[in-house]
Amino acid sequence: MPNFRVNELSDDELREHATRAGLALRVDELRRIAQTLGRDPSIVEVHAFDAQWSEHCSYKSSRHLLRRLPTEGPTVMQGPAEDAGILHLGQAHGANWGVVIAHESHNHPSQVVPFEGAATGVGGIVRDVLCMGAEVIAVADPLRFGRVEDAESHQRYVAQGVVDGIAAYGNAIGVPNIAGDAYFDERFDDNCLVNVVALGLLKEQDIIHSAAPAHSEGWDIVLVGKATDTSGFGGAAFSSVTLDEEDEDANKGAVQVPDPFLKNVIMRATYRVCEYLRERGVTAGFKDLGAGGIMGCSAEICSSGGFGAIIDLDDVNTAIQNMPPEVIAVGETQERLCWVLPGDVTPDVLRIYNEEFSLPQIARGACATVIGAVQGEKRYVLRHGGEIVMDVPIDFLTGSIRDELPVRPMSEGKVTDPARRYVVGEHDLRQLFPRVLAHRDVCSREPLYVRYDGAVRGTTVIPRGSACAGVIAPVFGAPLGVALAVAGNPRFSKVDPFLAAQYAVLEAVRKVVSVGARPLGLTDCLNFGNPRNIEHYSELVHAIEGIALAARQLGTPFVSGNVSLYNESKTGNAIPASPIIACVGGMDDVSTVVTAGLKRSGSALFLLGRPQNAAGGAVFAELLEQTGGPVPPIDYERAIDQIAFFRAAADAGFILSARSIGNGGVLAALAEMAFPTLQPGYTPIGVRLEPAHGWSNGAVGDFEAYFGECGGFVFEANAADAQALRAIAPEHLYLMQIGHTASEATFDVGSVQFDLNELYECWHAPLAQVYP
Amino acid sequence: MSAKVAVLVFPGTNSEVETWRICRDVGLDAEVVHWSRAACLPQYDAYVLPGGFAYEDRIRAGAIPAHDPMMDYVIEGSQRGKLVLGICNGAQIVLEAGLVPGTGPVRKPTAAFTRNGPVPHFVCKHVYVKLAIAPERCAITAALEPGALIPAWAAHGEGRLAATAEHLREITEGSHIAFVYAHADGTVDERAVPNASALGCAALTNREGNVLAIMPHPERDAWNYNHPDRRDGRDILAPSGGVALFEAFAEALRRA
């Protein structure tokens, strides 16, 4: 086998040699490989390590940090160890049901080829859930884009292509999109963020692990899916370096090509295979092919079982002839999965894929086929053309890499100017409220998510956009509900990454609570700049500390996650620290769900949350061209009690409608509760709000009270229940009646009256320009 | 004995499970039948074609699956009077197969559900459809009240009825438009139409009234939990709203 020269070269020569070969491996890493193998690595081996030791596969600079996250608790069915985590949902039909959750990014590919990049992001996360033996029941897409105002800009092209790609893929496979968010900021101009969350459903006894099972020596390794081609070669390494504009064409080759049509059929065939294996009582191993392709997947599935593997690359179904072995081994062709199966069931499984679901007729070259075997000796061996082209200790390949990098201590937030109080006149409010609603981070997302199928599967209870979290009832014939929400505010991050990380967790939890669900668990996708830049690496470390602190305080564990580093361009434009959090909620009975649309006139409107005298990162402060001061600190004790009170009030049926407070503050939340009543065929319901000094006791400025974003809930309750609610709420909760609903389509703040239809237009119009 | 209903799955279909489930819940003996088992289709009394992206919507939505061997059996069955219900992509396939409006030869469509307007992108929106024919004009709607209002989800990129002026006149004069889009209170106007469909059309039937092609999905708004703000009964798992069309379908099979 041809070798990659390491030993005889100087450091400078080796660096150049590696760069020319398109490798992201560093000189010290290459030397370590040659030293451990006792020889120069082969070409195939060096590409295998290049993929497997990339940040994307190995989490080498973040794995030790992630240990700080709380990952245990009574809701955890399976913590973060495999492709996805699993949370206890509840019992029904005599079984314990689990919700599978996985969360990933597809940032670099989406920046280069938005449609395909985003589509393959959905495809990849769906496989992570599928390979746990689960049915895929929902997806969500937290998105971060650059400035999209200019219709001719690349940013606009990216923002449109990403949404179209997500729609094309998710709609075709028949999984409802029930949650997500979108932020727009100049610091995402060169690096968009495309995160995708997927949920699955399974019975606890039906979990399939991403590891070769006990005593599986000699079992078949079966590759399922699309014929391996040259797309996605170098994908893992590509996502682990900084984007270079000049290399754009080369980068495009590293992006995979999605095939949702084939995936639709593979998913259905896989459900049938899982059913067959359950009937036969067979324990199998199952894992999706992602970064590192056939090599990465087969090595990880076998090494996690304590085994080695031997694969014959000549047995792989390829799309073109004479592909180099390193491309077959590590190329990241989409729509592929890998089973570890006992030989006696293999023929039946191949029959289901190849005949019952006729994969070879669905896409050229697609099939299920045996490519190798599990071996007892803990080595990873690849054959090609009758030769051994790779033979390395499997644990050295999959588990031995770690980078500890220097970290700077946390500063006290970047903005230190003192908080100011925005006490304003009627004129300012009249100007500002419509502008807040029209702000890029507040305005309606409907023009975006209307392109996503949000109701396929027929399980949708609260569709995307109509409340702070989406809700589905995924177990047929049982009242169990699942809520899903995402959060992560880049405007907060620019002021204080540590607090912003905490708010991301708190906001995701509150969103799930606002629909009447109990938070079950969290996932994180940590999107940051180059870890070799001490500034960015320190932001990552502090963000992990932040989300760990918040999750511990709120008693909500993390069960899976993802790290995406190197989100910066060669010009040095790095994204704001972007820890993006997803929260899954559970409901024993979806009939207790809380929706967001106002129900009737004459109800009482409550604020559950204390306005604070700081507006760092708030939308209104940006509109007033003020820094806004610091991000307000979090009083966890109060936040926890407010959540508990809200849940108790919801369970007791006191809450008619609600939202958690986020971008645009109390007024934006109330406006979004009133807007659904403007639909034709419904009776409009308006809002009558007391002036802020009446309910903030003058302790904070009016604008902080109206538009502050430090959170809490607003909700509607029967006027007859108002006194009882106030009586049972302890004073430290800050439960305040701030107004009532009315039968005219207006939004009154004290004596300032807004036409609800005009406000709706302000809120609905901006994104319709980007997504016509 | 209850009628045997086949819920057809073409490569790319994605709504078969919920469609099968609602058929079962209205008392039908329904089974999901995949393309590799096409030959068993003659033994079924009726066919339901669910939503999805059969054959990836290549050429036009429904164009390729209309020529799938499964459709040979569906076409033959419909000609012998079997009931056929096509939903969303299933509706597109039924149109491409020429079964509705049925004013031309088989597999020579005279109308199409094509690219949405005014902007040609996928739209997912909750809608209402209103019965626009006398109920007995179509066997599948015969058990509905006149002017019945049914909640559903529109979720398609190609749902705009398009045909030549002459064919549109045939469609109108022959009372082929079974449902039109409407608001929650039953009023009908342009704002209720999510896709600029000609004549506000949401569903078409054929001359004989045994085939119904409906674009929005009533099976996605068929249970109380699907619309918690409009709860019809206390049991969250009980059927409601969109189930009416499937109950009428089951009733038609009982009468047959």
mmCIF file of C-alpha atoms in Angstrom, chain A residues 68-226:
data_model
loop_
_atom_site.group_PDB
_atom_site.id
_atom_site.type_symbol
_atom_site.label_atom_id
_atom_site.label_comp_id
_atom_site.label_asym_id
_atom_site.label_seq_id
_atom_site.Cartn_x
_atom_site.Cartn_y
_atom_site.Cartn_z
ATOM 1 C CA ARG A 68 -19.222 19.465 33.336
ATOM 2 C CA LEU A 69 -22.805 19.244 32.117
ATOM 3 C CA PRO A 70 -25.382 17.547 34.358
ATOM 4 C CA THR A 71 -26.521 14.415 32.547
ATOM 5 C CA GLU A 72 -28.403 12.434 35.161
ATOM 6 C CA GLY A 73 -31.852 12.524 36.649
ATOM 7 C CA PRO A 74 -35.090 10.597 36.888
ATOM 8 C CA THR A 75 -36.150 11.672 33.389
ATOM 9 C CA VAL A 76 -33.045 10.238 31.710
ATOM 10 C CA MET A 77 -33.518 6.931 29.909
ATOM 11 C CA GLN A 78 -30.180 7.222 28.137
ATOM 12 C CA GLY A 79 -27.648 10.005 28.586
ATOM 13 C CA PRO A 80 -25.138 11.387 26.117
ATOM 14 C CA ALA A 81 -23.036 8.463 24.918
ATOM 15 C CA GLU A 82 -24.481 7.493 21.573
ATOM 16 C CA ASP A 83 -25.890 9.240 18.521
ATOM 17 C CA ALA A 84 -28.874 10.555 20.487
ATOM 18 C CA GLY A 85 -30.147 10.799 24.068
ATOM 19 C CA ILE A 86 -33.444 9.399 25.346
ATOM 20 C CA LEU A 87 -35.894 10.839 27.901
ATOM 21 C CA HIS A 88 -38.705 9.126 29.799
ATOM 22 C CA LEU A 89 -42.030 10.336 28.441
ATOM 23 C CA GLY A 90 -44.487 8.152 30.348
ATOM 24 C CA GLN A 91 -46.456 4.944 30.250
ATOM 25 C CA ALA A 92 -49.078 3.890 27.748
ATOM 26 C CA HIS A 93 -50.266 0.612 26.250
ATOM 27 C CA GLY A 94 -48.276 -1.287 28.890
ATOM 28 C CA ALA A 95 -44.900 0.152 27.885
ATOM 29 C CA ASN A 96 -42.477 2.859 28.978
ATOM 30 C CA TRP A 97 -42.168 5.346 26.157
ATOM 31 C CA GLY A 98 -39.014 7.288 25.472
ATOM 32 C CA VAL A 99 -38.418 10.456 23.465
ATOM 33 C CA VAL A 100 -35.171 10.349 21.531
ATOM 34 C CA ILE A 101 -33.482 13.679 20.888
ATOM 35 C CA ALA A 102 -30.491 14.622 18.775
ATOM 36 C CA HIS A 103 -29.155 18.051 17.901
ATOM 37 C CA GLU A 104 -26.575 18.914 15.263
ATOM 38 C CA SER A 105 -25.209 21.691 13.166
ATOM 39 C CA HIS A 106 -24.589 21.876 9.440
ATOM 40 C CA ASN A 107 -23.066 25.341 9.418
ATOM 41 C CA HIS A 108 -20.118 25.216 7.048
ATOM 42 C CA PRO A 109 -21.891 23.290 4.270
ATOM 43 C CA SER A 110 -24.906 25.608 4.482
ATOM 44 C CA GLN A 111 -22.704 28.664 4.073
ATOM 45 C CA VAL A 112 -21.144 27.247 0.912
ATOM 46 C CA VAL A 113 -24.145 25.536 -0.746
ATOM 47 C CA PRO A 114 -27.171 26.565 1.337
ATOM 48 C CA PHE A 115 -29.869 24.311 -0.100
ATOM 49 C CA GLU A 116 -27.893 21.064 -0.070
ATOM 50 C CA GLY A 117 -26.039 21.935 3.117
ATOM 51 C CA ALA A 118 -29.207 22.527 5.111
ATOM 52 C CA ALA A 119 -31.026 19.564 3.573
ATOM 53 C CA THR A 120 -28.229 17.163 4.471
ATOM 54 C CA GLY A 121 -28.318 18.616 7.983
ATOM 55 C CA VAL A 122 -31.885 17.399 8.335
ATOM 56 C CA GLY A 123 -30.954 14.084 6.739
ATOM 57 C CA GLY A 124 -28.091 13.504 9.146
ATOM 58 C CA ILE A 125 -29.976 14.273 12.334
ATOM 59 C CA VAL A 126 -32.881 12.099 11.267
ATOM 60 C CA ARG A 127 -30.499 9.150 10.885
ATOM 61 C CA ASP A 128 -29.128 9.760 14.387
ATOM 62 C CA VAL A 129 -32.633 9.266 15.764
ATOM 63 C CA LEU A 130 -33.529 6.437 13.406
ATOM 64 C CA CYS A 131 -30.503 4.378 14.397
ATOM 65 C CA MET A 132 -31.666 4.244 18.028
ATOM 66 C CA GLY A 133 -34.527 2.092 16.773
ATOM 67 C CA ALA A 134 -36.949 5.021 17.009
ATOM 68 C CA GLU A 135 -39.598 6.428 14.746
ATOM 69 C CA VAL A 136 -38.773 9.990 13.769
ATOM 70 C CA ILE A 137 -41.606 12.209 15.026
ATOM 71 C CA ALA A 138 -40.509 15.847 14.742
ATOM 72 C CA VAL A 139 -37.761 18.240 13.725
ATOM 73 C CA ALA A 140 -36.860 21.811 14.690
ATOM 74 C CA ASP A 141 -34.414 24.240 13.120
ATOM 75 C CA PRO A 142 -32.658 27.027 15.046
ATOM 76 C CA LEU A 143 -31.148 29.326 12.398
ATOM 77 C CA ARG A 144 -28.739 32.269 12.510
ATOM 78 C CA PHE A 145 -28.275 34.390 9.419
ATOM 79 C CA GLY A 146 -26.382 37.536 8.467
ATOM 80 C CA ARG A 147 -27.886 40.781 7.229
ATOM 81 C CA VAL A 148 -30.537 39.907 4.677
ATOM 82 C CA GLU A 149 -31.884 43.395 3.854
ATOM 83 C CA ASP A 150 -30.020 43.565 0.535
ATOM 84 C CA ALA A 151 -31.906 41.398 -1.961
ATOM 85 C CA GLU A 152 -28.729 40.784 -3.990
ATOM 86 C CA SER A 153 -26.538 39.779 -1.050
ATOM 87 C CA HIS A 154 -25.037 36.363 -0.443
ATOM 88 C CA GLN A 155 -26.628 36.536 3.020
ATOM 89 C CA ARG A 156 -30.101 36.733 1.482
ATOM 90 C CA TYR A 157 -29.222 33.837 -0.827
ATOM 91 C CA VAL A 158 -28.049 31.776 2.133
ATOM 92 C CA ALA A 159 -31.131 32.599 4.227
ATOM 93 C CA GLN A 160 -33.466 31.576 1.418
ATOM 94 C CA GLY A 161 -31.545 28.509 0.298
ATOM 95 C CA VAL A 162 -31.278 27.129 3.827
ATOM 96 C CA VAL A 163 -35.016 27.360 4.441
ATOM 97 C CA ASP A 164 -35.813 25.835 1.058
ATOM 98 C CA GLY A 165 -33.369 23.004 1.738
ATOM 99 C CA ILE A 166 -34.856 22.229 5.141
ATOM 100 C CA ALA A 167 -38.349 22.332 3.646
ATOM 101 C CA ALA A 168 -37.469 20.126 0.697
ATOM 102 C CA TYR A 169 -35.946 17.449 2.888
ATOM 103 C CA GLY A 170 -38.210 17.497 5.935
ATOM 104 C CA ASN A 171 -41.404 17.681 3.893
ATOM 105 C CA ALA A 172 -40.407 14.780 1.662
ATOM 106 C CA ILE A 173 -39.577 12.377 4.476
ATOM 107 C CA GLY A 174 -42.816 13.225 6.265
ATOM 108 C CA VAL A 175 -41.571 14.533 9.599
ATOM 109 C CA PRO A 176 -43.333 17.624 10.979
ATOM 110 C CA ASN A 177 -41.285 20.727 11.749
ATOM 111 C CA ILE A 178 -42.732 21.885 15.077
ATOM 112 C CA ALA A 179 -40.226 24.370 16.498
ATOM 113 C CA GLY A 180 -37.282 26.567 15.651
ATOM 114 C CA ASP A 181 -36.126 30.151 15.662
ATOM 115 C CA ALA A 182 -34.202 32.590 13.492
ATOM 116 C CA TYR A 183 -31.918 35.488 14.366
ATOM 117 C CA PHE A 184 -30.263 37.925 11.994
ATOM 118 C CA ASP A 185 -26.985 39.640 12.810
ATOM 119 C CA GLU A 186 -24.041 41.042 10.865
ATOM 120 C CA ARG A 187 -21.703 38.708 12.706
ATOM 121 C CA PHE A 188 -23.331 35.788 10.906
ATOM 122 C CA ASP A 189 -22.598 37.410 7.516
ATOM 123 C CA ASP A 190 -19.721 35.032 6.767
ATOM 124 C CA ASN A 191 -20.950 32.065 8.798
ATOM 125 C CA CYS A 192 -24.599 31.182 9.017
ATOM 126 C CA LEU A 193 -25.651 28.690 11.662
ATOM 127 C CA VAL A 194 -27.966 25.874 10.673
ATOM 128 C CA ASN A 195 -28.781 23.716 13.672
ATOM 129 C CA VAL A 196 -31.262 20.897 13.429
ATOM 130 C CA VAL A 197 -33.021 19.037 16.220
ATOM 131 C CA ALA A 198 -34.853 15.764 15.681
ATOM 132 C CA LEU A 199 -37.122 13.812 18.013
ATOM 133 C CA GLY A 200 -37.911 10.112 17.941
ATOM 134 C CA LEU A 201 -40.285 7.827 19.760
ATOM 135 C CA LEU A 202 -39.664 4.310 21.054
ATOM 136 C CA LYS A 203 -40.553 1.846 23.781
ATOM 137 C CA GLU A 204 -37.831 1.445 26.366
ATOM 138 C CA GLN A 205 -37.359 -2.247 25.593
ATOM 139 C CA ASP A 206 -36.828 -1.513 21.904
ATOM 140 C CA ILE A 207 -33.730 0.700 22.122
ATOM 141 C CA ILE A 208 -31.031 -0.297 19.646
ATOM 142 C CA HIS A 209 -27.522 0.700 20.640
ATOM 143 C CA SER A 210 -24.819 2.171 18.422
ATOM 144 C CA ALA A 211 -22.422 -0.601 19.423
ATOM 145 C CA ALA A 212 -21.638 -4.118 18.324
ATOM 146 C CA PRO A 213 -23.563 -6.229 20.883
ATOM 147 C CA ALA A 214 -21.930 -8.640 23.337
ATOM 148 C CA HIS A 215 -20.625 -11.845 21.723
ATOM 149 C CA SER A 216 -20.964 -10.357 18.239
ATOM 150 C CA GLU A 217 -17.566 -11.536 17.039
ATOM 151 C CA GLY A 218 -17.926 -12.739 13.471
ATOM 152 C CA TRP A 219 -21.268 -10.971 12.912
ATOM 153 C CA ASP A 220 -21.967 -9.231 9.634
ATOM 154 C CA ILE A 221 -21.390 -5.533 9.111
ATOM 155 C CA VAL A 222 -24.145 -4.458 6.727
ATOM 156 C CA LEU A 223 -24.118 -1.175 4.827
ATOM 157 C CA VAL A 224 -27.533 0.206 3.835
ATOM 158 C CA GLY A 225 -28.365 3.042 1.475
ATOM 159 C CA LYS A 226 -27.095 5.179 -1.311
#
